JSON list of C-alpha atoms in Angstrom, two decimals:
[
{"chain": "A", "resi": 116, "resn": "MET", "atom": "CA", "xyz": [117.16, 97.87, 71.20]},
{"chain": "A", "resi": 117, "resn": "SER", "atom": "CA", "xyz": [118.02, 101.32, 69.98]},
{"chain": "A", "resi": 118, "resn": "GLN", "atom": "CA", "xyz": [117.40, 104.32, 72.27]},
{"chain": "A", "resi": 119, "resn": "GLU", "atom": "CA", "xyz": [114.32, 105.22, 69.89]},
{"chain": "A", "resi": 120, "resn": "LEU", "atom": "CA", "xyz": [112.82, 101.99, 70.61]},
{"chain": "A", "resi": 121, "resn": "THR", "atom": "CA", "xyz": [113.22, 102.26, 74.40]},
{"chain": "A", "resi": 122, "resn": "GLN", "atom": "CA", "xyz": [111.29, 105.19, 74.65]},
{"chain": "A", "resi": 123, "resn": "ASN", "atom": "CA", "xyz": [108.06, 104.76, 76.83]},
{"chain": "A", "resi": 124, "resn": "VAL", "atom": "CA", "xyz": [104.54, 105.09, 75.15]},
{"chain": "A", "resi": 125, "resn": "SER", "atom": "CA", "xyz": [102.31, 106.71, 77.62]},
{"chain": "A", "resi": 126, "resn": "ALA", "atom": "CA", "xyz": [99.59, 104.43, 79.13]},
{"chain": "A", "resi": 127, "resn": "PHE", "atom": "CA", "xyz": [97.08, 106.86, 78.12]},
{"chain": "A", "resi": 128, "resn": "GLY", "atom": "CA", "xyz": [98.54, 106.95, 74.30]},
{"chain": "A", "resi": 129, "resn": "TYR", "atom": "CA", "xyz": [98.32, 102.89, 74.54]},
{"chain": "A", "resi": 130, "resn": "GLU", "atom": "CA", "xyz": [94.71, 102.83, 75.79]},
{"chain": "A", "resi": 131, "resn": "LEU", "atom": "CA", "xyz": [93.48, 105.33, 73.46]},
{"chain": "A", "resi": 132, "resn": "ILE", "atom": "CA", "xyz": [94.64, 102.92, 70.40]},
{"chain": "A", "resi": 133, "resn": "ARG", "atom": "CA", "xyz": [93.92, 99.65, 71.99]},
{"chain": "A", "resi": 134, "resn": "ASP", "atom": "CA", "xyz": [90.68, 100.19, 73.71]},
{"chain": "A", "resi": 135, "resn": "HIS", "atom": "CA", "xyz": [88.82, 102.82, 72.07]},
{"chain": "A", "resi": 136, "resn": "ILE", "atom": "CA", "xyz": [90.04, 103.44, 68.60]},
{"chain": "A", "resi": 137, "resn": "LEU", "atom": "CA", "xyz": [90.53, 99.42, 67.41]},
{"chain": "A", "resi": 138, "resn": "SER", "atom": "CA", "xyz": [87.30, 98.57, 69.34]},
{"chain": "A", "resi": 139, "resn": "SER", "atom": "CA", "xyz": [85.45, 101.26, 67.59]},
{"chain": "A", "resi": 140, "resn": "ILE", "atom": "CA", "xyz": [87.15, 100.41, 64.09]},
{"chain": "A", "resi": 141, "resn": "LEU", "atom": "CA", "xyz": [86.75, 96.81, 64.50]},
{"chain": "A", "resi": 142, "resn": "GLY", "atom": "CA", "xyz": [83.18, 96.66, 65.83]},
{"chain": "A", "resi": 143, "resn": "LYS", "atom": "CA", "xyz": [81.69, 93.09, 66.41]},
{"chain": "A", "resi": 144, "resn": "ASN", "atom": "CA", "xyz": [84.62, 91.59, 64.65]},
{"chain": "A", "resi": 145, "resn": "GLU", "atom": "CA", "xyz": [87.24, 92.82, 67.13]},
{"chain": "A", "resi": 146, "resn": "GLU", "atom": "CA", "xyz": [87.81, 89.45, 69.03]},
{"chain": "A", "resi": 147, "resn": "ASP", "atom": "CA", "xyz": [88.47, 87.77, 65.71]},
{"chain": "A", "resi": 148, "resn": "ILE", "atom": "CA", "xyz": [90.73, 90.26, 63.91]},
{"chain": "A", "resi": 149, "resn": "LEU", "atom": "CA", "xyz": [92.64, 90.87, 67.22]},
{"chain": "A", "resi": 150, "resn": "TYR", "atom": "CA", "xyz": [93.34, 87.06, 67.37]},
{"chain": "A", "resi": 151, "resn": "TRP", "atom": "CA", "xyz": [94.69, 86.81, 63.93]},
{"chain": "A", "resi": 152, "resn": "ALA", "atom": "CA", "xyz": [96.49, 90.01, 64.35]},
{"chain": "A", "resi": 153, "resn": "GLY", "atom": "CA", "xyz": [98.21, 88.62, 67.29]},
{"chain": "A", "resi": 154, "resn": "LYS", "atom": "CA", "xyz": [99.26, 85.72, 65.17]},
{"chain": "A", "resi": 155, "resn": "GLU", "atom": "CA", "xyz": [100.68, 88.00, 62.55]},
{"chain": "A", "resi": 156, "resn": "LEU", "atom": "CA", "xyz": [102.54, 89.96, 65.29]},
{"chain": "A", "resi": 157, "resn": "ALA", "atom": "CA", "xyz": [104.10, 86.76, 66.47]},
{"chain": "A", "resi": 158, "resn": "ARG", "atom": "CA", "xyz": [105.48, 86.05, 63.00]},
{"chain": "A", "resi": 159, "resn": "LYS", "atom": "CA", "xyz": [107.09, 89.57, 62.74]},
{"chain": "A", "resi": 160, "resn": "PHE", "atom": "CA", "xyz": [108.79, 88.96, 66.32]},
{"chain": "A", "resi": 161, "resn": "PRO", "atom": "CA", "xyz": [109.64, 85.35, 66.48]},
{"chain": "A", "resi": 162, "resn": "ALA", "atom": "CA", "xyz": [110.72, 83.82, 69.85]},
{"chain": "A", "resi": 163, "resn": "THR", "atom": "CA", "xyz": [112.87, 80.72, 70.00]},
{"chain": "A", "resi": 164, "resn": "THR", "atom": "CA", "xyz": [112.43, 80.14, 73.80]},
{"chain": "A", "resi": 165, "resn": "LEU", "atom": "CA", "xyz": [109.43, 80.42, 76.21]},
{"chain": "A", "resi": 166, "resn": "GLU", "atom": "CA", "xyz": [111.92, 83.08, 78.00]},
{"chain": "A", "resi": 167, "resn": "GLU", "atom": "CA", "xyz": [111.62, 85.12, 75.09]},
{"chain": "A", "resi": 168, "resn": "VAL", "atom": "CA", "xyz": [107.94, 84.96, 75.02]},
{"chain": "A", "resi": 169, "resn": "LEU", "atom": "CA", "xyz": [107.47, 86.08, 78.58]},
{"chain": "A", "resi": 170, "resn": "GLN", "atom": "CA", "xyz": [109.90, 88.91, 77.94]},
{"chain": "A", "resi": 171, "resn": "PHE", "atom": "CA", "xyz": [108.08, 90.17, 75.09]},
{"chain": "A", "resi": 172, "resn": "PHE", "atom": "CA", "xyz": [104.70, 90.35, 77.09]},
{"chain": "A", "resi": 173, "resn": "ALA", "atom": "CA", "xyz": [106.84, 92.58, 79.64]},
{"chain": "A", "resi": 174, "resn": "ASP", "atom": "CA", "xyz": [108.58, 94.72, 76.88]},
{"chain": "A", "resi": 175, "resn": "ALA", "atom": "CA", "xyz": [105.25, 95.25, 75.14]},
{"chain": "A", "resi": 176, "resn": "SER", "atom": "CA", "xyz": [103.63, 96.40, 78.54]},
{"chain": "A", "resi": 177, "resn": "TRP", "atom": "CA", "xyz": [100.92, 93.66, 78.19]},
{"chain": "A", "resi": 178, "resn": "GLY", "atom": "CA", "xyz": [101.56, 92.72, 81.69]},
{"chain": "A", "resi": 179, "resn": "THR", "atom": "CA", "xyz": [103.59, 89.64, 83.65]},
{"chain": "A", "resi": 180, "resn": "LEU", "atom": "CA", "xyz": [102.91, 86.35, 81.84]},
{"chain": "A", "resi": 181, "resn": "THR", "atom": "CA", "xyz": [103.85, 83.33, 83.95]},
{"chain": "A", "resi": 182, "resn": "LEU", "atom": "CA", "xyz": [103.62, 79.61, 82.82]},
{"chain": "A", "resi": 183, "resn": "ASP", "atom": "CA", "xyz": [101.47, 77.73, 85.57]},
{"chain": "A", "resi": 184, "resn": "LYS", "atom": "CA", "xyz": [101.11, 73.97, 83.85]},
{"chain": "A", "resi": 185, "resn": "GLN", "atom": "CA", "xyz": [102.24, 72.18, 80.92]},
{"chain": "A", "resi": 186, "resn": "SER", "atom": "CA", "xyz": [101.87, 68.75, 79.70]},
{"chain": "A", "resi": 187, "resn": "LYS", "atom": "CA", "xyz": [102.47, 66.84, 76.49]},
{"chain": "A", "resi": 188, "resn": "ASP", "atom": "CA", "xyz": [99.56, 68.93, 74.67]},
{"chain": "A", "resi": 189, "resn": "GLU", "atom": "CA", "xyz": [98.60, 71.73, 76.46]},
{"chain": "A", "resi": 190, "resn": "ALA", "atom": "CA", "xyz": [99.91, 74.64, 78.55]},
{"chain": "A", "resi": 191, "resn": "PHE", "atom": "CA", "xyz": [98.07, 77.15, 80.98]},
{"chain": "A", "resi": 192, "resn": "PHE", "atom": "CA", "xyz": [99.59, 80.70, 81.50]},
{"chain": "A", "resi": 193, "resn": "THR", "atom": "CA", "xyz": [98.49, 83.57, 83.68]},
{"chain": "A", "resi": 194, "resn": "LEU", "atom": "CA", "xyz": [98.70, 87.11, 82.68]},
{"chain": "A", "resi": 195, "resn": "SER", "atom": "CA", "xyz": [98.77, 89.66, 85.43]},
{"chain": "A", "resi": 196, "resn": "GLY", "atom": "CA", "xyz": [99.65, 93.30, 86.23]},
{"chain": "A", "resi": 197, "resn": "ALA", "atom": "CA", "xyz": [98.28, 96.46, 87.62]},
{"chain": "A", "resi": 198, "resn": "GLU", "atom": "CA", "xyz": [94.75, 97.02, 87.14]},
{"chain": "A", "resi": 199, "resn": "ASP", "atom": "CA", "xyz": [95.23, 100.32, 85.01]},
{"chain": "A", "resi": 200, "resn": "LEU", "atom": "CA", "xyz": [97.81, 98.31, 82.88]},
{"chain": "A", "resi": 201, "resn": "LEU", "atom": "CA", "xyz": [95.29, 95.46, 82.07]},
{"chain": "A", "resi": 202, "resn": "HIS", "atom": "CA", "xyz": [92.07, 97.14, 82.07]},
{"chain": "A", "resi": 203, "resn": "ILE", "atom": "CA", "xyz": [90.59, 93.65, 82.51]},
{"chain": "A", "resi": 204, "resn": "THR", "atom": "CA", "xyz": [86.85, 94.82, 82.91]},
{"chain": "A", "resi": 205, "resn": "HIS", "atom": "CA", "xyz": [86.58, 96.31, 79.27]},
{"chain": "A", "resi": 206, "resn": "ARG", "atom": "CA", "xyz": [89.61, 94.91, 77.42]},
{"chain": "A", "resi": 207, "resn": "CYS", "atom": "CA", "xyz": [89.76, 91.73, 75.16]},
{"chain": "A", "resi": 208, "resn": "PHE", "atom": "CA", "xyz": [92.53, 89.73, 75.27]},
{"chain": "A", "resi": 209, "resn": "ARG", "atom": "CA", "xyz": [92.68, 87.89, 71.98]},
{"chain": "A", "resi": 210, "resn": "LEU", "atom": "CA", "xyz": [95.53, 89.77, 70.72]},
{"chain": "A", "resi": 211, "resn": "GLU", "atom": "CA", "xyz": [97.60, 88.21, 73.17]},
{"chain": "A", "resi": 212, "resn": "ALA", "atom": "CA", "xyz": [95.98, 84.83, 72.65]},
{"chain": "A", "resi": 213, "resn": "GLY", "atom": "CA", "xyz": [96.80, 84.76, 68.99]},
{"chain": "A", "resi": 214, "resn": "PHE", "atom": "CA", "xyz": [100.40, 85.88, 69.82]},
{"chain": "A", "resi": 215, "resn": "LEU", "atom": "CA", "xyz": [100.66, 82.84, 72.23]},
{"chain": "A", "resi": 216, "resn": "ALA", "atom": "CA", "xyz": [99.28, 80.61, 69.75]},
{"chain": "A", "resi": 217, "resn": "GLU", "atom": "CA", "xyz": [101.44, 81.48, 67.06]},
{"chain": "A", "resi": 218, "resn": "GLN", "atom": "CA", "xyz": [104.69, 81.73, 69.18]},
{"chain": "A", "resi": 219, "resn": "HIS", "atom": "CA", "xyz": [104.09, 78.04, 70.10]},
{"chain": "A", "resi": 220, "resn": "GLN", "atom": "CA", "xyz": [103.03, 76.77, 66.71]},
{"chain": "A", "resi": 221, "resn": "ASN", "atom": "CA", "xyz": [106.22, 78.33, 65.44]},
{"chain": "A", "resi": 222, "resn": "MET", "atom": "CA", "xyz": [108.60, 76.63, 68.26]},
{"chain": "A", "resi": 223, "resn": "SER", "atom": "CA", "xyz": [106.87, 73.29, 68.08]},
{"chain": "A", "resi": 224, "resn": "GLY", "atom": "CA", "xyz": [105.86, 72.80, 64.51]},
{"chain": "A", "resi": 225, "resn": "LEU", "atom": "CA", "xyz": [102.37, 71.73, 65.84]},
{"chain": "A", "resi": 226, "resn": "LEU", "atom": "CA", "xyz": [99.04, 73.29, 64.93]},
{"chain": "A", "resi": 227, "resn": "THR", "atom": "CA", "xyz": [98.05, 75.40, 68.06]},
{"chain": "A", "resi": 228, "resn": "GLU", "atom": "CA", "xyz": [95.11, 77.47, 69.27]},
{"chain": "A", "resi": 229, "resn": "CYS", "atom": "CA", "xyz": [94.74, 79.41, 72.48]},
{"chain": "A", "resi": 230, "resn": "LEU", "atom": "CA", "xyz": [91.51, 80.53, 74.48]},
{"chain": "A", "resi": 231, "resn": "ASP", "atom": "CA", "xyz": [91.50, 83.13, 77.18]},
{"chain": "A", "resi": 232, "resn": "ASP", "atom": "CA", "xyz": [89.53, 83.53, 80.04]},
{"chain": "A", "resi": 233, "resn": "LYS", "atom": "CA", "xyz": [89.25, 86.77, 82.18]},
{"chain": "A", "resi": 234, "resn": "HIS", "atom": "CA", "xyz": [89.43, 86.74, 85.97]},
{"chain": "A", "resi": 235, "resn": "GLU", "atom": "CA", "xyz": [88.18, 90.10, 86.96]},
{"chain": "A", "resi": 236, "resn": "ARG", "atom": "CA", "xyz": [88.37, 89.98, 90.55]},
{"chain": "A", "resi": 237, "resn": "LYS", "atom": "CA", "xyz": [91.85, 88.51, 90.37]},
{"chain": "A", "resi": 238, "resn": "ASN", "atom": "CA", "xyz": [92.75, 91.08, 87.72]},
{"chain": "A", "resi": 239, "resn": "SER", "atom": "CA", "xyz": [94.12, 88.18, 85.86]},
{"chain": "A", "resi": 240, "resn": "VAL", "atom": "CA", "xyz": [93.88, 86.25, 82.58]},
{"chain": "A", "resi": 241, "resn": "THR", "atom": "CA", "xyz": [94.36, 82.75, 82.05]},
{"chain": "A", "resi": 242, "resn": "PHE", "atom": "CA", "xyz": [95.39, 81.55, 78.41]},
{"chain": "A", "resi": 243, "resn": "HIS", "atom": "CA", "xyz": [94.92, 77.87, 77.66]},
{"chain": "A", "resi": 244, "resn": "VAL", "atom": "CA", "xyz": [97.17, 76.96, 74.77]},
{"chain": "A", "resi": 245, "resn": "LYS", "atom": "CA", "xyz": [96.32, 73.44, 73.09]},
{"chain": "A", "resi": 246, "resn": "TRP", "atom": "CA", "xyz": [98.33, 71.99, 70.33]},
{"chain": "A", "resi": 247, "resn": "ASP", "atom": "CA", "xyz": [97.67, 68.75, 68.36]},
{"chain": "A", "resi": 248, "resn": "LEU", "atom": "CA", "xyz": [100.55, 66.06, 68.49]},
{"chain": "A", "resi": 249, "resn": "LYS", "atom": "CA", "xyz": [99.26, 64.40, 65.57]},
{"chain": "A", "resi": 250, "resn": "ASP", "atom": "CA", "xyz": [98.91, 67.75, 63.30]},
{"chain": "A", "resi": 251, "resn": "PRO", "atom": "CA", "xyz": [102.43, 68.93, 62.24]},
{"chain": "A", "resi": 252, "resn": "ILE", "atom": "CA", "xyz": [102.36, 72.22, 60.39]},
{"chain": "A", "resi": 253, "resn": "GLU", "atom": "CA", "xyz": [104.14, 72.27, 57.03]},
{"chain": "A", "resi": 254, "resn": "ARG", "atom": "CA", "xyz": [107.23, 74.66, 56.82]}
]
């Protein structure tokens, strides 16, 4: 990355946009729009490996993403981080869910969706990524 891109945005600046401006603009449609925005973001920053996806989360200051469990048609991830980073009590995580769904879909070629589940006491979010082995996407 160039030096210009590696400069950090303040946590306060990010919080203003993510938690206040977007929420205000998107209103009751915030969750749906953020999910599709996450999918679009994944198209602009495609990953070819799971490690690249995990690194993107760290680079974007979204938190630490770890793969907990994976089977033939689903995977479970946990997003964790400092309380002042995640703001889990008032932030929705549909942007990250859409990003994960689209990254997996691009890598696997299978229709993929993702659900998120906040755990406020643990200060973490679980993502359930599910794909359909019988539903390949056309490329």
